[in-house]
Tab-separated table of C-alpha atoms and ligand atoms in Angstrom:
chain	number	residue	atom	x	y	z
F	1	MET	CA	-8.483	1.528	33.591
F	2	ASP	CA	-7.514	-1.255	31.208
F	3	LYS	CA	-3.833	-1.763	30.620
F	4	ASP	CA	-2.386	-0.286	27.417
F	5	ILE	CA	-1.496	-2.795	24.723
F	6	LEU	CA	1.854	-2.158	23.068
F	7	ILE	CA	2.778	-3.857	19.804
F	8	LEU	CA	6.244	-3.957	18.251
F	9	ALA	CA	5.677	-4.189	14.494
F	10	ILE	CA	8.106	-5.209	11.768
F	11	GLU	CA	7.722	-4.763	7.980
F	12	SER	CA	10.222	-5.890	5.329
F	13	SER	CA	8.147	-7.222	2.418
F	14	CYS	CA	9.714	-5.113	-0.335
F	15	ASP	CA	12.193	-2.246	-0.204
F	16	GLU	CA	11.448	-0.595	3.143
F	17	THR	CA	12.996	-1.901	6.355
F	18	ALA	CA	10.584	-0.686	9.014
F	19	ALA	CA	9.741	-1.071	12.695
F	20	ALA	CA	7.200	0.701	14.878
F	21	VAL	CA	5.645	0.698	18.324
F	22	VAL	CA	1.851	1.080	18.298
F	23	LYS	CA	-0.309	1.654	21.410
F	24	ASN	CA	-3.861	0.323	21.674
F	25	GLY	CA	-4.052	-0.199	17.931
F	26	ARG	CA	-4.413	3.364	16.745
F	27	GLN	CA	-1.661	5.411	18.365
F	28	ILE	CA	1.821	5.536	16.844
F	29	VAL	CA	4.448	5.717	19.581
F	30	SER	CA	7.348	5.397	17.136
F	31	ASN	CA	7.593	4.705	13.407
F	32	ILE	CA	11.009	4.100	11.823
F	33	ILE	CA	11.320	3.550	8.068
F	34	PHE	CA	14.620	2.892	6.346
F	35	SER	CA	13.832	3.301	2.654
F	36	GLN	CA	16.038	1.413	0.218
F	37	VAL	CA	14.591	3.373	-2.713
F	38	PRO	CA	17.794	5.335	-3.524
F	39	LEU	CA	19.698	2.022	-3.720
F	40	HIS	CA	17.237	0.394	-6.137
F	41	THR	CA	16.899	3.560	-8.240
F	42	LEU	CA	20.347	2.728	-9.643
F	43	TYR	CA	18.850	-0.438	-11.210
F	44	GLY	CA	15.509	1.028	-12.307
F	45	GLY	CA	13.503	-1.152	-9.905
F	46	VAL	CA	13.692	-3.353	-6.811
F	47	VAL	CA	16.419	-6.024	-7.027
F	48	PRO	CA	15.191	-8.759	-4.621
F	49	GLU	CA	18.648	-10.082	-3.685
F	50	ILE	CA	19.988	-6.611	-2.914
F	51	ALA	CA	16.822	-5.833	-0.935
F	52	SER	CA	17.272	-8.993	1.184
F	53	ARG	CA	20.885	-8.123	1.984
F	54	LYS	CA	20.021	-4.559	2.932
F	55	HIS	CA	17.167	-5.744	5.167
F	56	ILE	CA	19.623	-8.032	7.024
F	57	GLU	CA	22.004	-5.107	7.489
F	58	LYS	CA	19.312	-2.728	8.770
F	59	ILE	CA	16.679	-4.774	10.582
F	60	ASN	CA	18.186	-4.810	14.108
F	61	GLN	CA	19.127	-1.153	13.889
F	62	VAL	CA	15.589	-0.167	12.837
F	63	ILE	CA	13.985	-2.266	15.624
F	64	GLU	CA	16.324	-0.779	18.260
F	65	GLU	CA	15.577	2.721	16.996
F	66	ALA	CA	11.806	2.118	17.148
F	67	LEU	CA	12.081	0.971	20.775
F	68	ARG	CA	14.433	3.824	21.702
F	69	ASP	CA	12.158	6.417	20.071
F	70	ALA	CA	9.196	4.977	21.936
F	71	GLY	CA	11.135	5.072	25.199
F	72	CYS	CA	10.237	1.423	25.732
F	73	GLY	CA	12.049	-1.800	26.433
F	74	LEU	CA	11.333	-5.011	24.576
F	75	ARG	CA	9.792	-6.563	27.697
F	76	GLU	CA	7.030	-3.937	27.769
F	77	MET	CA	5.705	-5.216	24.434
F	78	ASP	CA	2.530	-7.299	24.527
F	79	ALA	CA	3.071	-8.773	21.072
F	80	ILE	CA	5.337	-8.703	18.039
F	81	ALA	CA	3.485	-8.232	14.755
F	82	VAL	CA	5.300	-9.030	11.529
F	83	THR	CA	4.406	-9.038	7.836
F	84	TYR	CA	4.671	-12.616	6.564
F	85	GLY	CA	3.227	-12.082	3.068
F	86	PRO	CA	2.542	-11.271	0.342
F	87	GLY	CA	5.827	-9.835	-0.905
F	88	LEU	CA	9.333	-10.838	-1.945
F	89	VAL	CA	10.362	-14.066	-0.242
F	90	GLY	CA	13.917	-13.034	0.737
F	91	PRO	CA	12.928	-9.656	2.189
F	92	LEU	CA	9.919	-11.203	4.017
F	93	LEU	CA	12.143	-13.883	5.579
F	94	VAL	CA	14.379	-11.262	7.166
F	95	GLY	CA	11.500	-9.629	9.072
F	96	VAL	CA	9.864	-12.949	9.955
F	97	SER	CA	13.165	-14.395	11.242
F	98	ALA	CA	13.900	-11.300	13.343
F	99	ALA	CA	10.396	-11.368	14.846
F	100	LYS	CA	10.598	-15.087	15.601
F	101	ALA	CA	14.023	-14.730	17.219
F	102	ILE	CA	12.754	-11.939	19.503
F	103	SER	CA	9.623	-13.898	20.340
F	104	PHE	CA	11.646	-17.040	21.116
F	105	ALA	CA	14.157	-15.169	23.279
F	106	THR	CA	11.589	-13.160	25.264
F	107	GLY	CA	8.437	-15.269	25.195
F	108	ILE	CA	6.465	-12.322	23.765
F	109	PRO	CA	3.617	-13.615	21.544
F	110	LEU	CA	4.064	-13.466	17.790
F	111	VAL	CA	1.330	-12.356	15.361
F	112	GLY	CA	1.795	-12.822	11.607
F	113	VAL	CA	0.155	-10.018	9.597
F	114	HIS	CA	-1.044	-9.881	6.001
F	115	HIS	CA	0.617	-6.935	4.211
F	116	ILE	CA	-2.618	-5.808	2.524
F	117	GLU	CA	-4.483	-5.964	5.819
F	118	GLY	CA	-1.738	-3.640	7.073
F	119	HIS	CA	-2.297	-1.165	4.221
F	120	ILE	CA	-6.060	-1.115	4.879
F	121	SER	CA	-5.478	-0.689	8.637
F	122	ALA	CA	-3.309	2.415	8.037
F	123	ASN	CA	-6.653	4.225	7.749
F	124	TYR	CA	-7.490	3.534	11.416
F	125	ILE	CA	-4.456	5.431	12.715
F	126	GLU	CA	-5.483	8.980	11.826
F	127	ASN	CA	-9.232	8.391	11.475
F	128	LYS	CA	-10.049	7.471	15.056
F	129	ASP	CA	-13.783	7.114	14.344
F	130	LEU	CA	-13.411	4.846	11.291
F	131	GLU	CA	-14.922	1.429	11.965
F	132	PRO	CA	-15.871	-1.363	9.554
F	133	PRO	CA	-17.883	-1.964	7.463
F	134	PHE	CA	-16.555	0.103	4.563
F	135	VAL	CA	-15.124	-0.354	1.070
F	136	CYS	CA	-11.367	0.101	0.565
F	137	LEU	CA	-9.343	0.503	-2.619
F	138	VAL	CA	-5.857	-0.918	-2.120
F	139	ALA	CA	-3.559	0.306	-4.886
F	140	SER	CA	0.147	-0.381	-4.512
F	141	GLY	CA	3.124	-1.583	-6.513
F	142	GLY	CA	1.945	-5.178	-6.327
F	143	HIS	CA	-1.837	-4.933	-5.835
F	144	SER	CA	-4.992	-3.229	-7.069
F	145	HIS	CA	-7.858	-4.614	-5.023
F	146	LEU	CA	-11.330	-3.402	-4.201
F	147	VAL	CA	-12.100	-4.855	-0.801
F	148	VAL	CA	-15.215	-4.888	1.369
F	149	VAL	CA	-13.960	-4.597	4.949
F	150	LYS	CA	-16.802	-6.398	6.735
F	151	ASP	CA	-15.196	-6.307	10.165
F	152	TYR	CA	-11.692	-6.191	11.646
F	153	GLY	CA	-9.813	-8.984	9.908
F	154	GLN	CA	-12.790	-9.922	7.698
F	155	TYR	CA	-12.422	-9.095	4.043
F	156	GLU	CA	-14.118	-9.838	0.743
F	157	ILE	CA	-12.231	-8.984	-2.436
F	158	ILE	CA	-14.807	-7.761	-4.958
F	159	GLY	CA	-12.431	-6.502	-7.665
F	160	ARG	CA	-8.815	-7.039	-8.617
F	161	THR	CA	-6.418	-6.300	-11.437
F	162	ARG	CA	-6.308	-8.798	-14.279
F	163	ASP	CA	-2.719	-7.866	-15.125
F	164	ASP	CA	-0.523	-5.000	-13.886
F	165	ALA	CA	-1.131	-3.314	-10.533
F	166	ALA	CA	-1.778	0.448	-10.648
F	167	GLY	CA	1.603	1.267	-9.061
F	168	GLU	CA	3.343	-1.079	-11.496
F	169	ALA	CA	1.772	0.851	-14.405
F	170	PHE	CA	3.027	4.133	-12.893
F	171	ASP	CA	6.524	2.647	-12.543
F	172	LYS	CA	6.614	1.249	-16.104
F	173	VAL	CA	5.306	4.428	-17.751
F	174	ALA	CA	7.733	6.531	-15.704
F	175	ARG	CA	10.608	4.409	-16.961
F	176	ALA	CA	9.408	4.775	-20.562
F	177	ILE	CA	9.336	8.568	-20.327
F	178	GLY	CA	12.751	8.617	-18.678
F	179	LEU	CA	11.763	9.498	-15.107
F	180	GLY	CA	13.215	6.397	-13.436
F	181	TYR	CA	12.209	4.503	-10.296
F	182	PRO	CA	9.943	4.899	-8.350
F	183	GLY	CA	7.584	6.170	-10.985
F	184	GLY	CA	4.499	7.050	-8.952
F	185	PRO	CA	5.796	10.089	-7.048
F	186	LYS	CA	7.703	11.341	-10.130
F	187	ILE	CA	4.662	11.152	-12.425
F	188	ASP	CA	2.523	12.741	-9.701
F	189	LYS	CA	4.963	15.673	-9.549
F	190	ILE	CA	5.432	16.427	-13.240
F	191	ALA	CA	1.763	15.790	-14.073
F	192	LYS	CA	0.944	18.950	-12.121
F	193	THR	CA	2.399	21.027	-14.983
F	194	GLY	CA	0.971	18.852	-17.788
F	195	ASN	CA	-2.402	18.843	-19.549
F	196	PRO	CA	-4.461	15.743	-18.602
F	197	GLU	CA	-6.628	16.228	-21.709
F	198	ALA	CA	-3.668	16.466	-24.126
F	199	ILE	CA	-3.641	12.793	-25.176
F	200	TYR	CA	-6.540	10.345	-24.917
F	201	PHE	CA	-5.391	6.977	-23.550
F	202	PRO	CA	-7.945	4.107	-23.396
F	203	ARG	CA	-9.805	3.244	-20.189
F	204	ALA	CA	-9.990	-0.557	-20.176
F	205	LYS	CA	-13.319	-2.272	-19.620
F	206	VAL	CA	-12.893	-5.764	-18.180
F	207	GLY	CA	-15.386	-8.511	-19.138
F	208	GLU	CA	-17.626	-10.083	-16.522
F	209	ASN	CA	-16.632	-8.341	-13.317
F	210	GLU	CA	-17.275	-4.601	-13.509
F	211	PHE	CA	-15.046	-4.013	-10.456
F	212	ASP	CA	-11.921	-5.630	-11.932
F	213	PHE	CA	-9.090	-3.530	-13.335
F	214	SER	CA	-6.658	-3.856	-16.215
F	215	PHE	CA	-3.733	-1.499	-16.687
F	216	SER	CA	-1.487	-3.308	-19.168
F	217	GLY	CA	-3.458	-2.022	-22.201
F	218	LEU	CA	-3.066	1.534	-20.954
F	219	LYS	CA	0.661	1.008	-20.443
F	220	SER	CA	0.964	-0.370	-24.011
F	221	ALA	CA	-1.028	2.601	-25.366
F	222	VAL	CA	1.483	4.981	-23.749
F	223	LEU	CA	4.434	2.997	-25.160
F	224	ASN	CA	2.825	2.988	-28.647
F	225	TYR	CA	2.242	6.732	-28.427
F	226	LEU	CA	5.904	7.322	-27.486
F	227	ASN	CA	7.121	5.062	-30.338
F	228	ALA	CA	4.860	6.768	-32.869
F	229	CYS	CA	6.189	10.190	-31.820
F	230	ARG	CA	9.795	8.983	-32.124
F	231	MET	CA	9.176	7.514	-35.587
F	232	LYS	CA	7.552	10.726	-36.776
F	233	GLY	CA	10.385	12.750	-35.232
F	234	GLU	CA	7.890	14.604	-33.033
F	235	GLU	CA	8.938	15.937	-29.688
F	236	VAL	CA	7.260	14.293	-26.678
F	237	CYS	CA	5.906	16.521	-23.919
F	238	THR	CA	6.570	14.273	-20.908
F	239	GLU	CA	4.417	16.434	-18.606
F	240	ASP	CA	1.406	15.962	-20.916
F	241	VAL	CA	2.032	12.190	-21.237
F	242	ALA	CA	2.337	11.899	-17.445
F	243	ALA	CA	-0.815	13.949	-16.799
F	244	SER	CA	-2.871	12.141	-19.477
F	245	PHE	CA	-1.748	8.698	-18.285
F	246	GLN	CA	-2.422	9.590	-14.645
F	247	GLN	CA	-5.870	10.907	-15.574
F	248	ALA	CA	-6.727	7.587	-17.260
F	249	VAL	CA	-5.669	5.564	-14.180
F	250	VAL	CA	-7.468	7.905	-11.775
F	251	GLU	CA	-10.731	7.870	-13.773
F	252	VAL	CA	-10.892	4.069	-13.797
F	253	LEU	CA	-10.036	3.759	-10.095
F	254	VAL	CA	-12.629	6.381	-9.108
F	255	GLU	CA	-15.399	4.972	-11.322
F	256	HIS	CA	-14.968	1.366	-10.159
F	257	ALA	CA	-14.559	2.293	-6.502
F	258	LEU	CA	-17.582	4.582	-6.281
F	259	ASN	CA	-19.779	2.108	-8.186
F	260	ALA	CA	-18.757	-0.572	-5.702
F	261	VAL	CA	-19.527	1.602	-2.661
F	262	LYS	CA	-22.957	2.457	-4.090
F	263	GLN	CA	-23.842	-1.079	-5.205
F	264	TYR	CA	-22.851	-2.606	-1.893
F	265	GLY	CA	-24.785	0.120	-0.068
F	266	TYR	CA	-22.000	1.471	2.162
F	267	ASP	CA	-21.517	5.107	3.120
F	268	LYS	CA	-17.792	4.951	3.902
F	269	PHE	CA	-14.877	4.534	1.535
F	270	ALA	CA	-11.113	4.434	2.149
F	271	ILE	CA	-7.987	4.237	0.024
F	272	ALA	CA	-4.691	2.550	0.884
F	273	GLY	CA	-1.315	1.563	-0.580
F	274	GLY	CA	1.434	3.585	-2.240
F	275	VAL	CA	-0.779	4.862	-5.078
F	276	ALA	CA	-3.223	6.226	-2.482
F	277	SER	CA	-0.719	9.033	-1.886
F	278	ASN	CA	-1.253	10.252	-5.479
F	279	SER	CA	-2.515	13.831	-5.303
F	280	ALA	CA	-4.773	13.613	-8.382
F	281	LEU	CA	-6.347	10.376	-7.121
F	282	ARG	CA	-7.011	11.831	-3.670
F	283	ALA	CA	-8.590	14.980	-5.158
F	284	ALA	CA	-10.780	13.019	-7.609
F	285	MET	CA	-11.899	10.547	-4.921
F	286	GLN	CA	-12.761	13.403	-2.557
F	287	LYS	CA	-14.803	15.121	-5.278
F	288	GLY	CA	-16.632	11.913	-6.228
F	289	CYS	CA	-17.366	11.010	-2.592
F	290	ASP	CA	-18.655	14.525	-1.845
F	291	ARG	CA	-20.964	14.292	-4.873
F	292	GLU	CA	-22.318	10.900	-3.793
F	293	GLY	CA	-22.584	11.682	-0.070
F	294	ILE	CA	-19.931	9.096	0.857
F	295	ARG	CA	-17.452	9.696	3.726
F	296	PHE	CA	-13.927	9.493	2.348
F	297	PHE	CA	-10.922	8.318	4.415
F	298	TYR	CA	-7.234	8.248	3.491
F	299	PRO	CA	-3.943	7.940	5.359
F	300	SER	CA	-1.134	10.545	5.294
F	301	PRO	CA	1.282	9.806	2.424
F	302	ILE	CA	3.910	8.363	4.816
F	303	LEU	CA	1.339	5.800	6.008
F	304	CYS	CA	0.270	4.948	2.430
F	305	THR	CA	3.641	3.581	1.335
F	306	ASP	CA	5.166	0.647	3.223
F	307	ASN	CA	5.610	1.195	6.954
F	308	ALA	CA	5.444	-0.855	10.152
F	309	ALA	CA	2.866	1.276	12.016
F	310	MET	CA	0.123	-0.090	9.757
F	311	ILE	CA	1.323	-3.634	10.557
F	312	GLY	CA	1.124	-2.786	14.272
F	313	THR	CA	-2.479	-1.615	13.855
F	314	ALA	CA	-3.537	-4.715	11.889
F	315	GLY	CA	-1.570	-6.874	14.374
F	316	TYR	CA	-3.390	-5.273	17.326
F	317	TYR	CA	-6.828	-6.213	15.991
F	318	GLU	CA	-5.631	-9.773	15.295
F	319	PHE	CA	-4.004	-9.953	18.754
F	320	ILE	CA	-7.108	-8.877	20.692
F	321	LYS	CA	-9.126	-11.462	18.755
F	322	GLY	CA	-6.704	-14.080	20.079
F	323	LYS	CA	-4.590	-14.758	16.997
F	324	ARG	CA	-1.103	-16.097	17.799
F	325	SER	CA	1.494	-17.411	15.360
F	326	GLY	CA	3.875	-20.226	16.176
F	327	LEU	CA	7.633	-20.299	15.675
F	328	ASP	CA	6.892	-22.221	12.485
F	329	LEU	CA	5.583	-18.965	10.925
F	330	ASN	CA	7.033	-18.767	7.434
F	331	ALA	CA	7.208	-16.150	4.681
F	332	VAL	CA	4.366	-16.669	2.181
F	333	PRO	CA	5.134	-14.634	-0.979
F	334	ASN	CA	1.670	-15.152	-2.532
F	335	LEU	CA	-0.421	-15.061	0.659
F	336	LYS	CA	-4.153	-14.565	-0.046
F	337	LEU	CA	-6.312	-12.094	1.885
N	1	KG4	O1	2.470	0.249	-0.965
N	1	KG4	P1	3.808	0.420	-1.584
N	1	KG4	O2	4.814	1.264	-0.861
N	1	KG4	O3	4.493	-0.965	-1.818
N	1	KG4	C1	3.812	-2.109	-2.222
N	1	KG4	O4	3.225	-2.780	-1.342
N	1	KG4	O5	3.811	-2.350	-3.456
N	1	KG4	O6	3.550	0.982	-3.053
N	1	KG4	C2	4.585	1.338	-3.902
N	1	KG4	C3	3.981	1.781	-5.212
N	1	KG4	C4	5.012	2.049	-6.295
N	1	KG4	O7	4.570	1.427	-7.490
N	1	KG4	C5	4.992	3.570	-6.422
N	1	KG4	O8	5.315	4.020	-7.720
N	1	KG4	C6	3.554	3.875	-6.070
N	1	KG4	O9	3.235	2.991	-5.020
N	1	KG4	N1	3.406	5.271	-5.606
N	1	KG4	C7	2.659	6.198	-6.245
N	1	KG4	C8	2.850	7.416	-5.541
N	1	KG4	N2	3.686	7.176	-4.488
N	1	KG4	C9	3.995	5.850	-4.542
N	1	KG4	N3	1.902	6.097	-7.351
N	1	KG4	C10	1.286	7.226	-7.775
N	1	KG4	N4	1.432	8.436	-7.175
N	1	KG4	C11	2.179	8.580	-6.066
N	1	KG4	N5	2.316	9.769	-5.470
N	2	ZN	ZN1	2.834	-2.276	0.373
């Protein structure tokens, strides 16, 4: 029997300090996530400098815990996979420096991983039979991409946001209706008791590329609605605003994604990124895929938001292809897929 391949993975691109041990690409042996969300909630969003400092404080602890949970020693690891971009430069540097230090001290090979490739790869963990090619919608706090996954590590971006990312729109609207950070899960929760048909917010059409997205107009429409209500002295039903806004985002994401799957002729579709844990989006995507005869894949919510297991999975496929990073690996905040 072939030897198992164990990857120690590290993720620190935003506000989660995370480490994991992943076996043979698709099996989580341990998955430790220290979320800084409660800290940043105080400021209404992620404060990069505070995030960097917290990552420094937590990174070694999280790595040790991941190894302890896995019952493994560092020397059993075949590679160290680390997110090196895109993301916040300070936070990224903490993970990259930790990974390089371990690699230098132990001689274990280093593999730099693209954060978005990690999000997409989260789908492989629980869907053991999912193989490329397929179309994936990546919707997170920083990205809204429609991606054709041609093969492991081979991607073509066919649609992207022209302005705000979907998660960013959730966060901004949540702030405007007084829910605070992070907006996505809070809107998701209160929208369940609101009426999605109560207020009609515009669904943006974007010029030449029918797969591109735009969410800033929708965000402005919500802000205008709230201002108009305040000026007229009308009470705002936050549940209805949340549900109507969410419905507008979900409709656009579903329409663009399913059109892309059909036009490109694939029969498999996956979602990834923090917004992929949205309950209304998951339900609408499932319904649309069932109607069109498309197989629909999605990760558990804990694997949708930032985690290191997904980096371990992406790192595994890069590692077995022979990718190795040098000790000159640097954080690349605007890294392209
Ligand atoms: O993937 P992620 O953890 O970090 C980035 O790479 O950006 O995504 C975080 C984003 C935040 O904007 C958050 O509000 C959004 O994902 N999010 C959600 C939900 N859970 C997280 N958006 C909508 N519904 C949710 N349930
Ligand atoms: Zn992310």
